XYZ file of C-alpha atoms in Angstrom:
379
model
C -54.505 -3.883 -26.066
C -52.346 -6.280 -24.036
C -49.872 -6.425 -26.872
C -49.520 -2.642 -26.734
C -48.961 -2.779 -22.967
C -46.310 -5.488 -23.339
C -44.586 -3.500 -26.087
C -44.590 -0.366 -23.939
C -43.180 -2.266 -20.972
C -40.486 -3.879 -23.076
C -39.475 -0.519 -24.519
C -39.308 0.983 -21.044
C -37.217 -1.928 -19.809
C -34.873 -1.708 -22.774
C -34.485 2.019 -22.194
C -33.576 1.508 -18.557
C -31.095 -1.217 -19.470
C -29.477 1.000 -22.091
C -29.111 3.779 -19.526
C -27.707 1.280 -17.027
C -25.116 -0.029 -19.487
C -24.124 3.497 -20.519
C -23.578 4.580 -16.915
C -21.783 1.316 -16.140
C -19.427 1.950 -19.061
C -18.723 5.472 -17.797
C -18.087 4.198 -14.271
C -15.813 1.482 -15.644
C -13.821 4.126 -17.516
C -13.506 6.228 -14.351
C -12.423 3.168 -12.367
C -9.864 2.286 -15.047
C -8.492 5.842 -15.029
C -8.146 5.883 -11.228
C -7.505 2.191 -10.599
C -4.448 2.876 -8.433
C -6.367 5.331 -6.265
C -9.305 2.944 -5.896
C -7.292 -0.121 -4.906
C -5.259 1.954 -2.442
C -8.554 3.141 -0.947
C -9.717 -0.468 -0.643
C -6.433 -1.332 1.059
C -6.936 1.546 3.519
C -10.483 0.320 4.207
C -9.824 -3.377 4.721
C -6.505 -2.772 6.445
C -8.099 -0.572 9.117
C -11.590 -2.094 9.426
C -10.830 -4.399 12.383
C -9.370 -1.448 14.288
C -12.370 0.696 13.281
C -14.752 -1.817 14.832
C -12.960 -1.494 18.152
C -12.791 2.294 17.977
C -16.489 2.444 17.072
C -17.438 0.959 20.449
C -15.962 3.948 22.309
C -16.918 6.817 19.972
C -20.325 8.510 19.587
C -20.509 8.426 15.767
C -19.375 6.397 12.774
C -17.674 9.409 11.187
C -15.592 10.165 14.266
C -14.622 6.516 14.571
C -13.576 6.398 10.904
C -11.412 9.523 11.007
C -9.908 8.463 14.350
C -9.015 5.061 12.933
C -7.317 6.534 9.876
C -5.390 9.011 12.016
C -4.297 6.263 14.404
C -2.932 4.209 11.530
C -1.590 6.952 9.239
C -0.267 9.599 11.639
C 2.456 7.320 13.059
C 3.532 6.504 9.496
C 3.774 10.194 8.608
C 5.778 10.863 11.768
C 8.184 8.054 10.949
C 8.629 9.375 7.399
C 9.286 12.881 8.757
C 11.861 11.601 11.255
C 13.531 9.491 8.576
C 13.699 12.527 6.261
C 15.361 14.649 8.957
C 17.823 11.892 9.835
C 18.541 11.329 6.158
C 19.341 15.001 5.588
C 21.644 15.035 8.605
C 23.344 11.855 7.388
C 23.755 13.307 3.890
C 25.241 16.473 5.327
C 27.708 14.528 7.461
C 28.764 12.372 4.503
C 29.219 15.179 1.989
C 30.792 17.572 4.474
C 32.046 20.744 2.815
C 31.008 19.558 -0.631
C 27.372 20.311 0.143
C 28.188 23.845 1.192
C 30.226 24.383 -1.968
C 27.351 23.068 -4.055
C 24.888 25.428 -2.396
C 27.214 28.346 -2.943
C 27.350 27.511 -6.636
C 23.569 27.618 -7.053
C 21.984 30.665 -8.720
C 21.067 33.315 -6.178
C 23.937 32.571 -3.827
C 26.459 34.838 -5.523
C 28.021 37.631 -3.532
C 26.712 41.143 -3.521
C 29.134 42.356 -6.212
C 27.940 39.708 -8.672
C 24.309 40.530 -7.991
C 24.990 44.236 -8.444
C 26.799 43.481 -11.713
C 23.745 41.679 -13.046
C 21.533 44.595 -12.012
C 23.827 47.028 -13.768
C 23.815 44.889 -16.900
C 20.246 43.538 -17.282
C 21.121 42.362 -20.787
C 22.943 39.404 -19.234
C 19.750 38.330 -17.490
C 17.796 38.554 -20.750
C 20.436 36.487 -22.534
C 20.239 33.822 -19.829
C 16.469 33.647 -20.198
C 16.697 33.431 -23.989
C 19.363 30.765 -23.690
C 16.887 28.488 -21.954
C 18.772 28.136 -18.661
C 16.134 29.802 -16.509
C 13.297 28.232 -18.469
C 14.795 24.773 -18.021
C 15.104 25.271 -14.263
C 11.528 26.547 -14.028
C 10.217 23.654 -16.118
C 12.002 21.100 -13.940
C 10.747 22.779 -10.762
C 7.163 22.899 -12.030
C 7.404 19.243 -13.047
C 8.579 18.178 -9.596
C 5.920 20.258 -7.844
C 3.258 18.888 -10.179
C 4.279 15.295 -9.484
C 4.245 15.891 -5.723
C 0.858 17.628 -5.873
C -0.577 14.850 -8.049
C 0.681 12.187 -5.643
C -0.785 13.998 -2.642
C -4.109 14.393 -4.461
C -4.376 10.682 -5.241
C -3.311 9.824 -1.700
C -6.006 12.115 -0.282
C -8.634 10.571 -2.566
C -7.612 7.079 -1.457
C -7.935 7.953 2.196
C -11.274 9.642 1.491
C -12.470 6.396 -0.107
C -11.308 4.488 2.959
C -13.056 6.985 5.252
C -16.452 6.765 3.529
C -16.275 2.981 3.265
C -15.575 2.763 6.988
C -18.343 5.200 7.873
C -21.023 3.903 5.501
C -19.936 0.293 5.049
C -22.735 -1.126 7.198
C -25.366 0.735 5.169
C -23.903 -0.591 1.920
C -23.926 -4.124 3.348
C -27.579 -3.775 4.436
C -28.573 -2.503 0.974
C -26.750 -5.361 -0.734
C -28.289 -7.902 1.626
C -31.854 -6.636 1.162
C -31.982 -5.514 -2.492
C -29.211 -7.290 -4.418
C -28.491 -10.742 -2.978
C -30.190 -12.287 0.027
C -28.276 -14.456 2.514
C -28.098 -18.034 1.313
C -27.661 -17.164 -2.362
C -24.500 -17.842 -4.346
C -23.920 -14.143 -5.074
C -24.159 -13.277 -1.389
C -21.814 -16.115 -0.476
C -19.272 -15.022 -3.093
C -19.238 -11.377 -1.975
C -18.989 -12.222 1.732
C -16.178 -14.729 1.145
C -14.237 -12.131 -0.875
C -14.898 -9.564 1.845
C -13.512 -11.837 4.551
C -10.426 -12.795 2.552
C -9.557 -9.183 1.720
C -9.827 -8.168 5.367
C -7.663 -11.087 6.447
C -5.053 -10.369 3.789
C -4.835 -6.566 3.993
C -5.153 -6.202 7.761
C -2.742 -9.068 8.323
C -0.218 -7.333 6.099
C -0.501 -4.011 7.938
C -0.157 -5.743 11.299
C 2.814 -7.767 10.077
C 4.522 -4.636 8.711
C 4.210 -2.983 12.116
C 5.480 -6.020 14.048
C 8.462 -6.645 11.758
C 9.365 -2.935 11.684
C 9.474 -2.936 15.494
C 11.601 -6.103 15.515
C 13.948 -4.655 12.893
C 14.294 -1.438 14.874
C 15.366 -3.422 17.926
C 17.780 -5.602 15.942
C 19.448 -2.739 14.063
C 19.816 -0.449 17.059
C 21.086 -3.289 19.260
C 23.647 -4.078 16.564
C 24.784 -0.448 16.504
C 25.344 -0.576 20.272
C 27.930 -3.362 19.973
C 29.410 -2.789 16.504
C 32.400 -0.476 15.972
C 31.959 2.729 13.997
C 33.251 1.438 10.617
C 30.485 -1.198 10.410
C 27.552 0.516 12.106
C 24.194 0.722 10.301
C 23.401 4.173 8.875
C 19.784 5.330 8.973
C 18.702 2.388 11.125
C 15.150 3.755 11.510
C 14.660 4.040 7.749
C 16.043 0.556 7.105
C 13.813 -0.878 9.849
C 10.754 0.681 8.205
C 11.821 -0.670 4.816
C 12.312 -4.116 6.349
C 8.752 -3.979 7.646
C 7.431 -2.927 4.236
C 9.367 -5.765 2.604
C 7.189 -8.276 4.474
C 4.430 -7.482 1.966
C 6.164 -10.004 -0.295
C 5.847 -13.482 1.265
C 8.939 -15.751 1.373
C 11.178 -12.869 0.268
C 10.286 -10.846 3.406
C 13.192 -8.884 4.930
C 15.825 -10.314 2.566
C 15.204 -7.347 0.282
C 16.753 -5.087 2.918
C 19.052 -6.940 5.281
C 21.008 -8.912 2.654
C 22.132 -5.799 0.709
C 22.783 -4.144 4.071
C 25.018 -7.007 5.237
C 26.889 -7.014 1.913
C 27.572 -3.286 2.226
C 28.769 -3.743 5.810
C 31.045 -6.609 4.731
C 32.680 -4.361 2.146
C 33.291 -1.712 4.793
C 34.596 -4.371 7.195
C 37.167 -5.651 4.671
C 38.250 -2.100 3.921
C 38.767 -1.347 7.618
C 40.005 -4.620 9.086
C 39.363 -8.316 8.631
C 38.540 -8.669 12.322
C 35.328 -6.668 11.833
C 33.764 -9.230 9.486
C 32.235 -11.069 12.425
C 29.822 -8.201 13.126
C 28.036 -8.191 9.729
C 27.940 -11.996 9.762
C 26.359 -11.944 13.209
C 23.806 -9.414 11.961
C 23.018 -11.753 9.059
C 22.299 -14.682 11.391
C 20.132 -12.652 13.780
C 18.234 -10.991 10.926
C 17.605 -14.347 9.264
C 16.130 -15.754 12.473
C 14.122 -12.751 13.713
C 13.259 -10.890 10.496
C 12.831 -13.851 8.146
C 12.100 -17.210 9.793
C 9.971 -15.779 12.612
C 7.636 -13.735 10.341
C 7.193 -16.583 7.850
C 6.740 -19.541 10.190
C 5.022 -17.952 13.196
C 3.746 -14.420 12.640
C 2.228 -14.608 9.143
C 0.282 -17.873 9.677
C -0.979 -16.653 13.050
C -1.973 -13.187 11.819
C -3.405 -14.265 8.453
C -5.208 -17.274 9.884
C -3.819 -19.716 7.268
C -6.702 -18.851 4.933
C -4.854 -18.118 1.692
C -2.018 -20.099 0.140
C 1.265 -18.285 0.798
C 2.742 -19.130 -2.594
C -0.272 -17.736 -4.447
C -0.093 -14.557 -2.395
C 3.606 -14.207 -3.206
C 2.966 -14.528 -6.944
C 0.092 -12.042 -6.752
C 2.375 -9.420 -5.192
C 5.324 -9.987 -7.529
C 3.426 -10.440 -10.786
C 0.901 -7.748 -9.910
C 3.679 -5.216 -9.418
C 5.462 -6.286 -12.600
C 2.268 -6.081 -14.659
C 0.445 -3.061 -13.229
C 3.193 -1.016 -11.579
C 3.142 0.308 -8.012
C -0.588 -0.259 -7.486
C -0.159 -3.901 -8.496
C 0.999 -4.390 -4.911
C -2.672 -3.952 -3.937
C -4.444 -4.939 -7.170
C -2.643 -8.284 -7.480
C -4.017 -9.711 -4.198
C -7.473 -8.326 -5.065
C -7.495 -10.186 -8.391
C -6.226 -13.313 -6.619
C -9.021 -13.289 -4.033
C -11.723 -12.603 -6.643
C -10.428 -15.464 -8.799
C -10.009 -17.973 -5.969
C -13.509 -17.433 -4.612
C -15.002 -17.689 -8.105
C -13.260 -21.045 -8.555
C -14.326 -22.266 -5.106
C -17.993 -21.258 -5.391
C -19.079 -21.168 -9.032
C -16.541 -22.683 -11.431
C -17.388 -26.379 -10.939
C -21.146 -25.783 -11.298
C -20.670 -23.627 -14.386
C -18.385 -26.250 -15.921
C -21.005 -28.987 -15.454
C -23.993 -26.828 -16.409
C -25.466 -26.898 -12.903
C -27.038 -24.080 -10.922
C -24.552 -22.163 -8.785
C -24.901 -22.608 -5.020
C -23.041 -20.993 -2.098
C -21.335 -24.302 -1.326
C -17.545 -24.111 -1.645
C -14.753 -26.444 -2.704
C -11.037 -26.387 -1.825
C -11.620 -25.219 1.736
C -7.917 -24.608 2.352
C -7.696 -21.832 -0.257
C -9.922 -19.155 1.244
C -12.539 -18.025 3.729
C -15.993 -19.561 3.896
C -19.023 -17.524 2.781
C -21.247 -15.866 5.345
C -24.253 -18.012 6.241
C -27.765 -17.275 7.446
C -26.636 -18.085 10.979
C -23.862 -15.492 10.724
C -26.350 -12.837 9.618
C -28.864 -13.643 12.348
C -26.087 -13.578 14.930
C -24.975 -10.040 14.042
């Protein structure tokens, strides 16, 4: 009788485990298919969570606080992109001059009335153009561009939706994990909380540093344009300032990705105009090196990031992550780094020596400490 009961229980358990593994495999496939969207959503969540906690204290609901936080962080970015696009179009128009107008006049549909009437009188010409593939090629290219834009907007919307729901329901997920998966004081709980702290420090510190450096670059570039003569002024200063801020995602390299090519281009223009103008690009190089390079690396990044993660490791995670995974490697690389570092700090030594894993950590300088029972009771 007891043997039958044990057999029935074991079969039930095996069935549940098979279902669990099957669903886990399906979820892993979905995560693999949308890995870029998921890691961008995690970046949106951890990058805005400190601001969300402040907004939550003055809003009546978690949902309102989450959407307000995302709008506060994303709306300014969209406005900057829109302004940069308008300025870029104006700059392109001023550079091309009459060539742009001539190009537009040459496009299909801009012929004069006589040409249009001629095509209407001879519809065979239109049919021949369609059969020749000219119209089909234009339509295919247009559909391809629209499809790429729509696909990008869809993935961006999904990422921000992931960030929204994680902000709104993050506390409930943490309570469920704490009560049903890993209690405080266990190694699993310590590992997850240490990873959680490191990701917040890394992602939020990066967003804050991007904003600070972009503001500094805006001041530097516009101040330079006030004193520099027209031949060596900076075109699209707002766009270049934003790009300089984004370049701070890569430690050590920082703003060099933007201001060094900019200075080289200005030097070429200075030599073409007059040798006396070389002093302006060289002065810009010195100021940019001090304010957009040395200051972010030596003062801003350590202060904002709290000196928790080794700068060199972070640099390699950004560079190698992007080279290996593509655009989303910019966010996936640091995630893999944090997961690996905390595994080494908490579990690797015990596993290597065949000991039971504890929440105690090694190499304190490489990451955040796990959350303790005192931290939980103090919440």
